[in-house]
PDB file of C-alpha atoms in Angstrom:
ATOM      1  CA  MET A1344     -21.891 -13.597   8.808  1.00 50.00           C
ATOM      2  CA  ASN A1345     -20.867 -10.434  10.685  1.00 59.00           C
ATOM      3  CA  ALA A1346     -18.850  -8.000   8.651  1.00 58.00           C
ATOM      4  CA  VAL A1347     -15.931  -6.394  10.425  1.00 53.00           C
ATOM      5  CA  PRO A1348     -15.611  -2.728   9.493  1.00 58.00           C
ATOM      6  CA  GLU A1349     -12.427  -1.964   7.629  1.00 61.00           C
ATOM      7  CA  GLN A1350      -9.935  -0.068   9.751  1.00 55.00           C
ATOM      8  CA  LYS A1351      -7.709   2.555   8.261  1.00 62.00           C
ATOM      9  CA  ARG A1352      -4.254   3.603   9.404  1.00 58.00           C
ATOM     10  CA  THR A1353      -5.743   6.841  10.701  1.00 60.00           C
ATOM     11  CA  ASP A1354      -7.849   4.789  13.147  1.00 71.00           C
ATOM     12  CA  VAL A1355      -4.783   3.458  14.979  1.00 82.00           C
ATOM     13  CA  ARG A1356      -4.519   5.272  18.312  1.00 85.00           C
ATOM     14  CA  GLY A1357      -1.515   5.452  20.633  1.00 87.00           C
ATOM     15  CA  ASP A1358      -1.978   6.064  24.337  1.00 85.00           C
ATOM     16  CA  PHE A1359       1.123   7.879  25.555  1.00 85.00           C
ATOM     17  CA  SER A1360       1.627  11.395  26.846  1.00 89.00           C
ATOM     18  CA  PHE A1361       3.679  14.223  25.401  1.00 92.00           C
ATOM     19  CA  SER A1362       3.968  17.965  26.027  1.00 92.00           C
ATOM     20  CA  VAL A1363       2.019  20.188  23.656  1.00 94.00           C
ATOM     21  CA  SER A1364       2.228  23.924  23.095  1.00 92.00           C
ATOM     22  CA  TYR A1365      -0.993  25.278  21.690  1.00 94.00           C
ATOM     23  CA  ARG A1366      -2.885  28.398  20.769  1.00 93.00           C
ATOM     24  CA  PHE A1367      -6.480  29.051  19.809  1.00 93.00           C
ATOM     25  CA  LEU A1368      -6.985  30.779  16.459  1.00 92.00           C
ATOM     26  CA  THR A1369      -9.805  32.669  14.853  1.00 90.00           C
ATOM     27  CA  PRO A1370     -10.958  31.323  11.470  1.00 88.00           C
ATOM     28  CA  GLU A1371      -9.292  34.312   9.781  1.00 89.00           C
ATOM     29  CA  GLU A1372      -5.948  33.659  11.539  1.00 89.00           C
ATOM     30  CA  TYR A1373      -6.146  30.015  10.478  1.00 89.00           C
ATOM     31  CA  ARG A1374      -6.780  30.924   6.815  1.00 87.00           C
ATOM     32  CA  THR A1375      -3.855  33.373   6.864  1.00 86.00           C
ATOM     33  CA  LYS A1376      -1.472  30.820   8.393  1.00 81.00           C
ATOM     34  CA  LYS A1377      -2.696  28.069   6.053  1.00 79.00           C
ATOM     35  CA  ASN A1378      -1.995  30.273   3.008  1.00 78.00           C
ATOM     36  CA  ALA A1379       1.485  31.111   4.324  1.00 73.00           C
ATOM     37  CA  ILE A1380       2.277  27.418   4.871  1.00 66.00           C
ATOM     38  CA  GLU A1381       1.087  26.502   1.374  1.00 66.00           C
ATOM     39  CA  GLN A1382       3.398  29.142  -0.115  1.00 64.00           C
ATOM     40  CA  VAL A1383       6.414  27.682   1.748  1.00 57.00           C
ATOM     41  CA  VAL A1384       5.532  24.106   0.769  1.00 53.00           C
ATOM     42  CA  ASN A1385       5.059  25.113  -2.857  1.00 58.00           C
ATOM     43  CA  ARG A1386       8.582  26.567  -2.847  1.00 55.00           C
ATOM     44  CA  GLY A1387       9.974  23.128  -2.064  1.00 51.00           C
ATOM     45  CA  GLY A1388      10.363  23.314   1.731  1.00 48.00           C
ATOM     46  CA  LYS A1389      11.808  20.070   3.137  1.00 50.00           C
ATOM     47  CA  ARG A1390      11.912  18.705   6.688  1.00 48.00           C
ATOM     48  CA  LEU A1391      14.999  17.228   8.292  1.00 48.00           C
ATOM     49  CA  THR A1392      14.383  13.686   9.477  1.00 49.00           C
ATOM     50  CA  LEU A1393      16.619  11.564  11.676  1.00 48.00           C
ATOM     51  CA  ASP A1394      16.475   7.803  12.016  1.00 49.00           C
ATOM     52  CA  SER A1395      16.946   5.879  15.288  1.00 45.00           C
ATOM     53  CA  ASN A1396      20.719   5.772  14.749  1.00 47.00           C
ATOM     54  CA  GLY A1397      20.946   9.564  14.587  1.00 47.00           C
ATOM     55  CA  THR A1398      21.567   9.613  10.833  1.00 49.00           C
ATOM     56  CA  ASP A1399      19.823  12.339   8.881  1.00 52.00           C
ATOM     57  CA  ASP A1400      17.961  11.888   5.603  1.00 52.00           C
ATOM     58  CA  ARG A1401      21.161  12.586   3.658  1.00 51.00           C
ATOM     59  CA  GLY A1402      23.088   9.777   5.382  1.00 53.00           C
ATOM     60  CA  ARG A1403      25.146  11.978   7.706  1.00 54.00           C
ATOM     61  CA  ASP A1404      25.658  11.085  11.366  1.00 53.00           C
ATOM     62  CA  SER A1405      24.402  13.520  13.955  1.00 55.00           C
ATOM     63  CA  ASP A1406      25.286  13.944  17.600  1.00 63.00           C
ATOM     64  CA  SER A1407      22.396  13.648  20.096  1.00 63.00           C
ATOM     65  CA  ARG A1408      23.639  16.809  21.862  1.00 69.00           C
ATOM     66  CA  LEU A1409      23.440  18.646  18.565  1.00 73.00           C
ATOM     67  CA  VAL A1410      19.897  17.376  18.018  1.00 70.00           C
ATOM     68  CA  ASP A1411      18.880  18.555  21.514  1.00 66.00           C
ATOM     69  CA  PHE A1412      20.499  21.940  20.893  1.00 73.00           C
ATOM     70  CA  LEU A1413      18.757  22.338  17.539  1.00 76.00           C
ATOM     71  CA  MET A1414      15.409  21.353  19.073  1.00 71.00           C
ATOM     72  CA  GLN A1415      15.800  24.006  21.755  1.00 71.00           C
ATOM     73  CA  MET A1416      16.865  26.609  19.206  1.00 79.00           C
ATOM     74  CA  ASP A1417      13.918  25.718  16.974  1.00 76.00           C
ATOM     75  CA  GLU A1418      11.497  26.178  19.876  1.00 73.00           C
ATOM     76  CA  LYS A1419      13.062  29.520  20.787  1.00 74.00           C
ATOM     77  CA  MET A1420      13.043  30.750  17.181  1.00 78.00           C
ATOM     78  CA  ASN A1421       9.376  29.781  16.780  1.00 71.00           C
ATOM     79  CA  ARG A1422       8.533  31.735  19.919  1.00 69.00           C
ATOM     80  CA  ILE A1423      10.527  34.781  18.785  1.00 76.00           C
ATOM     81  CA  LEU A1424       8.913  34.728  15.338  1.00 71.00           C
ATOM     82  CA  ASP A1425       5.461  34.447  16.899  1.00 66.00           C
ATOM     83  CA  LEU A1426       6.189  37.415  19.141  1.00 67.00           C
ATOM     84  CA  LEU A1427       7.526  39.520  16.275  1.00 69.00           C
ATOM     85  CA  THR A1428       4.927  38.695  13.645  1.00 63.00           C
ATOM     86  CA  GLU A1429       1.836  38.780  15.812  1.00 59.00           C
ATOM     87  CA  LYS A1430       2.982  41.384  18.357  1.00 50.00           C
ATOM     88  CA  GLU A1431       1.365  39.293  21.063  1.00 46.00           C
ATOM     89  CA  THR A1432       1.418  40.084  24.749  1.00 43.00           C
ATOM     90  CA  ARG A1433       2.520  37.575  27.367  1.00 45.00           C
ATOM     91  CA  ASP A1434      -1.083  36.670  28.166  1.00 43.00           C
ATOM     92  CA  GLU A1435      -1.781  35.833  24.510  1.00 54.00           C
ATOM     93  CA  GLY A1436       1.230  33.518  24.094  1.00 72.00           C
ATOM     94  CA  LEU A1437       1.493  29.807  23.712  1.00 84.00           C
ATOM     95  CA  LEU A1438      -0.373  27.724  26.259  1.00 92.00           C
ATOM     96  CA  GLN A1439       0.856  24.374  27.570  1.00 93.00           C
ATOM     97  CA  GLY A1440      -1.039  21.105  27.664  1.00 95.00           C
ATOM     98  CA  VAL A1441      -0.464  17.371  27.580  1.00 95.00           C
ATOM     99  CA  GLY A1442      -1.313  15.097  24.701  1.00 95.00           C
ATOM    100  CA  ILE A1443      -3.046  12.026  26.176  1.00 94.00           C
ATOM    101  CA  ASN A1444      -3.351  10.013  22.975  1.00 94.00           C
ATOM    102  CA  ILE A1445      -2.979  10.525  19.249  1.00 95.00           C
ATOM    103  CA  SER A1446      -4.008   8.961  15.955  1.00 93.00           C
ATOM    104  CA  GLY A1447      -3.539   9.797  12.309  1.00 92.00           C
ATOM    105  CA  SER A1448      -6.726  11.863  12.367  1.00 93.00           C
ATOM    106  CA  GLY A1449      -6.714  13.593  15.762  1.00 95.00           C
ATOM    107  CA  MET A1450      -5.689  13.614  19.402  1.00 96.00           C
ATOM    108  CA  LYS A1451      -6.913  14.078  22.946  1.00 96.00           C
ATOM    109  CA  LEU A1452      -5.347  17.063  24.649  1.00 96.00           C
ATOM    110  CA  ARG A1453      -5.549  17.820  28.406  1.00 95.00           C
ATOM    111  CA  VAL A1454      -5.537  21.552  29.136  1.00 95.00           C
ATOM    112  CA  ASP A1455      -6.325  23.854  32.050  1.00 91.00           C
ATOM    113  CA  ARG A1456      -8.936  26.018  30.335  1.00 89.00           C
ATOM    114  CA  PRO A1457     -12.152  25.182  28.545  1.00 88.00           C
ATOM    115  CA  ALA A1458     -12.674  25.528  24.812  1.00 93.00           C
ATOM    116  CA  GLU A1459     -15.717  25.471  22.589  1.00 93.00           C
ATOM    117  CA  ALA A1460     -16.427  22.835  19.979  1.00 93.00           C
ATOM    118  CA  GLY A1461     -15.627  24.244  16.558  1.00 94.00           C
ATOM    119  CA  GLN A1462     -12.671  26.372  17.690  1.00 95.00           C
ATOM    120  CA  VAL A1463      -9.489  26.097  15.634  1.00 95.00           C
ATOM    121  CA  ILE A1464      -6.332  25.195  17.541  1.00 95.00           C
ATOM    122  CA  HIS A1465      -2.670  25.228  16.507  1.00 94.00           C
ATOM    123  CA  THR A1466      -0.564  22.575  18.250  1.00 94.00           C
ATOM    124  CA  ASP A1467       3.189  22.140  18.315  1.00 91.00           C
ATOM    125  CA  PHE A1468       4.834  19.102  19.911  1.00 92.00           C
ATOM    126  CA  VAL A1469       7.727  16.664  19.791  1.00 89.00           C
ATOM    127  CA  LEU A1470       6.235  13.213  19.385  1.00 87.00           C
ATOM    128  CA  SER A1471       9.562  11.371  19.397  1.00 84.00           C
ATOM    129  CA  ARG A1472      13.203  12.267  19.971  1.00 80.00           C
ATOM    130  CA  PHE A1473      14.716   9.248  18.183  1.00 77.00           C
ATOM    131  CA  PRO A1474      13.754   9.347  15.437  1.00 78.00           C
ATOM    132  CA  TYR A1475      13.122  13.040  15.836  1.00 81.00           C
ATOM    133  CA  VAL A1476       9.482  13.840  15.068  1.00 85.00           C
ATOM    134  CA  ARG A1477       8.281  17.365  15.710  1.00 87.00           C
ATOM    135  CA  LEU A1478       4.864  18.326  14.417  1.00 91.00           C
ATOM    136  CA  SER A1479       3.060  21.615  14.083  1.00 90.00           C
ATOM    137  CA  LEU A1480      -0.564  20.798  13.288  1.00 93.00           C
ATOM    138  CA  TYR A1481      -3.857  22.632  13.092  1.00 94.00           C
ATOM    139  CA  GLY A1482      -7.079  21.096  14.285  1.00 96.00           C
ATOM    140  CA  ARG A1483     -10.699  21.727  15.129  1.00 96.00           C
ATOM    141  CA  ILE A1484     -12.009  21.014  18.610  1.00 97.00           C
ATOM    142  CA  VAL A1485     -14.795  18.460  18.352  1.00 96.00           C
ATOM    143  CA  GLN A1486     -15.341  17.773  22.047  1.00 95.00           C
ATOM    144  CA  THR A1487     -14.617  19.365  25.436  1.00 94.00           C
ATOM    145  CA  THR A1488     -14.949  17.264  28.578  1.00 92.00           C
ATOM    146  CA  PRO A1489     -14.169  18.385  32.150  1.00 91.00           C
ATOM    147  CA  VAL A1490     -11.822  15.953  33.903  1.00 89.00           C
ATOM    148  CA  GLN A1491     -13.738  14.567  36.877  1.00 83.00           C
ATOM    149  CA  GLU A1492     -10.813  13.438  39.023  1.00 73.00           C
ATOM    150  CA  SER A1493      -9.104  16.830  38.801  1.00 61.00           C
ATOM    151  CA  ASP A1494      -9.606  19.626  41.322  1.00 69.00           C
ATOM    152  CA  THR A1495      -7.602  22.022  39.170  1.00 73.00           C
ATOM    153  CA  GLY A1496     -10.198  22.526  36.451  1.00 84.00           C
ATOM    154  CA  ALA A1497      -8.605  20.420  33.739  1.00 91.00           C
ATOM    155  CA  TYR A1498     -10.365  19.696  30.445  1.00 94.00           C
ATOM    156  CA  ASP A1499      -9.885  17.030  27.799  1.00 95.00           C
ATOM    157  CA  LEU A1500     -10.195  18.377  24.273  1.00 96.00           C
ATOM    158  CA  GLY A1501     -10.931  16.106  21.344  1.00 96.00           C
ATOM    159  CA  VAL A1502      -9.056  17.587  18.374  1.00 97.00           C
ATOM    160  CA  LYS A1503      -9.577  16.561  14.746  1.00 96.00           C
ATOM    161  CA  PHE A1504      -6.603  17.505  12.586  1.00 95.00           C
ATOM    162  CA  LEU A1505      -7.154  19.862   9.660  1.00 93.00           C
ATOM    163  CA  ASP A1506      -5.287  19.802   6.346  1.00 87.00           C
ATOM    164  CA  MET A1507      -2.622  17.367   7.573  1.00 88.00           C
ATOM    165  CA  ASP A1508      -0.206  16.147   4.930  1.00 87.00           C
ATOM    166  CA  ASP A1509       0.504  12.451   4.400  1.00 89.00           C
ATOM    167  CA  SER A1510       4.044  12.793   5.761  1.00 88.00           C
ATOM    168  CA  ALA A1511       2.821  14.003   9.173  1.00 90.00           C
ATOM    169  CA  ARG A1512       0.156  11.280   9.289  1.00 92.00           C
ATOM    170  CA  ASP A1513       2.750   8.623   8.437  1.00 91.00           C
ATOM    171  CA  GLN A1514       5.065   9.916  11.177  1.00 91.00           C
ATOM    172  CA  ILE A1515       2.274   9.707  13.760  1.00 92.00           C
ATOM    173  CA  VAL A1516       1.257   6.187  12.744  1.00 92.00           C
ATOM    174  CA  ALA A1517       4.912   5.054  12.701  1.00 90.00           C
ATOM    175  CA  ARG A1518       5.395   6.432  16.242  1.00 90.00           C
ATOM    176  CA  ILE A1519       2.266   4.616  17.459  1.00 91.00           C
ATOM    177  CA  PHE A1520       3.489   1.320  15.987  1.00 91.00           C
ATOM    178  CA  GLN A1521       6.944   1.922  17.504  1.00 89.00           C
ATOM    179  CA  ALA A1522       5.396   2.428  20.968  1.00 88.00           C
ATOM    180  CA  GLN A1523       3.298  -0.726  20.549  1.00 89.00           C
ATOM    181  CA  ARG A1524       6.365  -2.772  19.575  1.00 90.00           C
ATOM    182  CA  GLU A1525       8.256  -1.431  22.613  1.00 89.00           C
ATOM    183  CA  ALA A1526       5.359  -2.413  24.904  1.00 88.00           C
ATOM    184  CA  ILE A1527       5.269  -5.940  23.433  1.00 91.00           C
ATOM    185  CA  ARG A1528       9.035  -6.316  23.981  1.00 92.00           C
ATOM    186  CA  ARG A1529       8.730  -5.122  27.602  1.00 90.00           C
ATOM    187  CA  ASN A1530       5.916  -7.606  28.261  1.00 90.00           C
ATOM    188  CA  ARG A1531       7.981 -10.465  26.807  1.00 90.00           C
ATOM    189  CA  ASN A1532      10.955  -9.576  29.004  1.00 88.00           C
ATOM    190  CA  ASP A1533       8.831  -9.425  32.171  1.00 80.00           C
TER     191      ASP A1533
END
């Protein structure tokens, strides 16, 4: 009898694309940021979550325009804080890529510059607008592959997430299942 290997929730992979801001970090920068994040979490930091009806985790209704405005403000504030705290130049800022697929343990990221296996990367992306899921995750590059069909020098990076909390993993897996349910519904209607 052939044994089927047990699959975990982290093995579920969703193939959909999403914009990703990213930055490569040195191991020292990663340790510094990780320590800062742990201090905030230990002080009781809490994320705002919205369900598909636009209701926040405290049961209050929210307006989609307000959510869009807050998302834009959050992105701008993150950029301003990065500029102020790291005194970075324009060339050292956030880079843009496209997430090709994602799972509870990692993702494939298409970028326009090569990276070396073992490099630490900080990614920031909105995985879903309703419910609103924005993630800021650190990972280690495990694979770099040049994209053959591209003349622009694109690369696919295999990223394994580092130190991800269960809440972020659950949000990713929930989004993957949501996308799969939507695809099944579309196929039934066609």
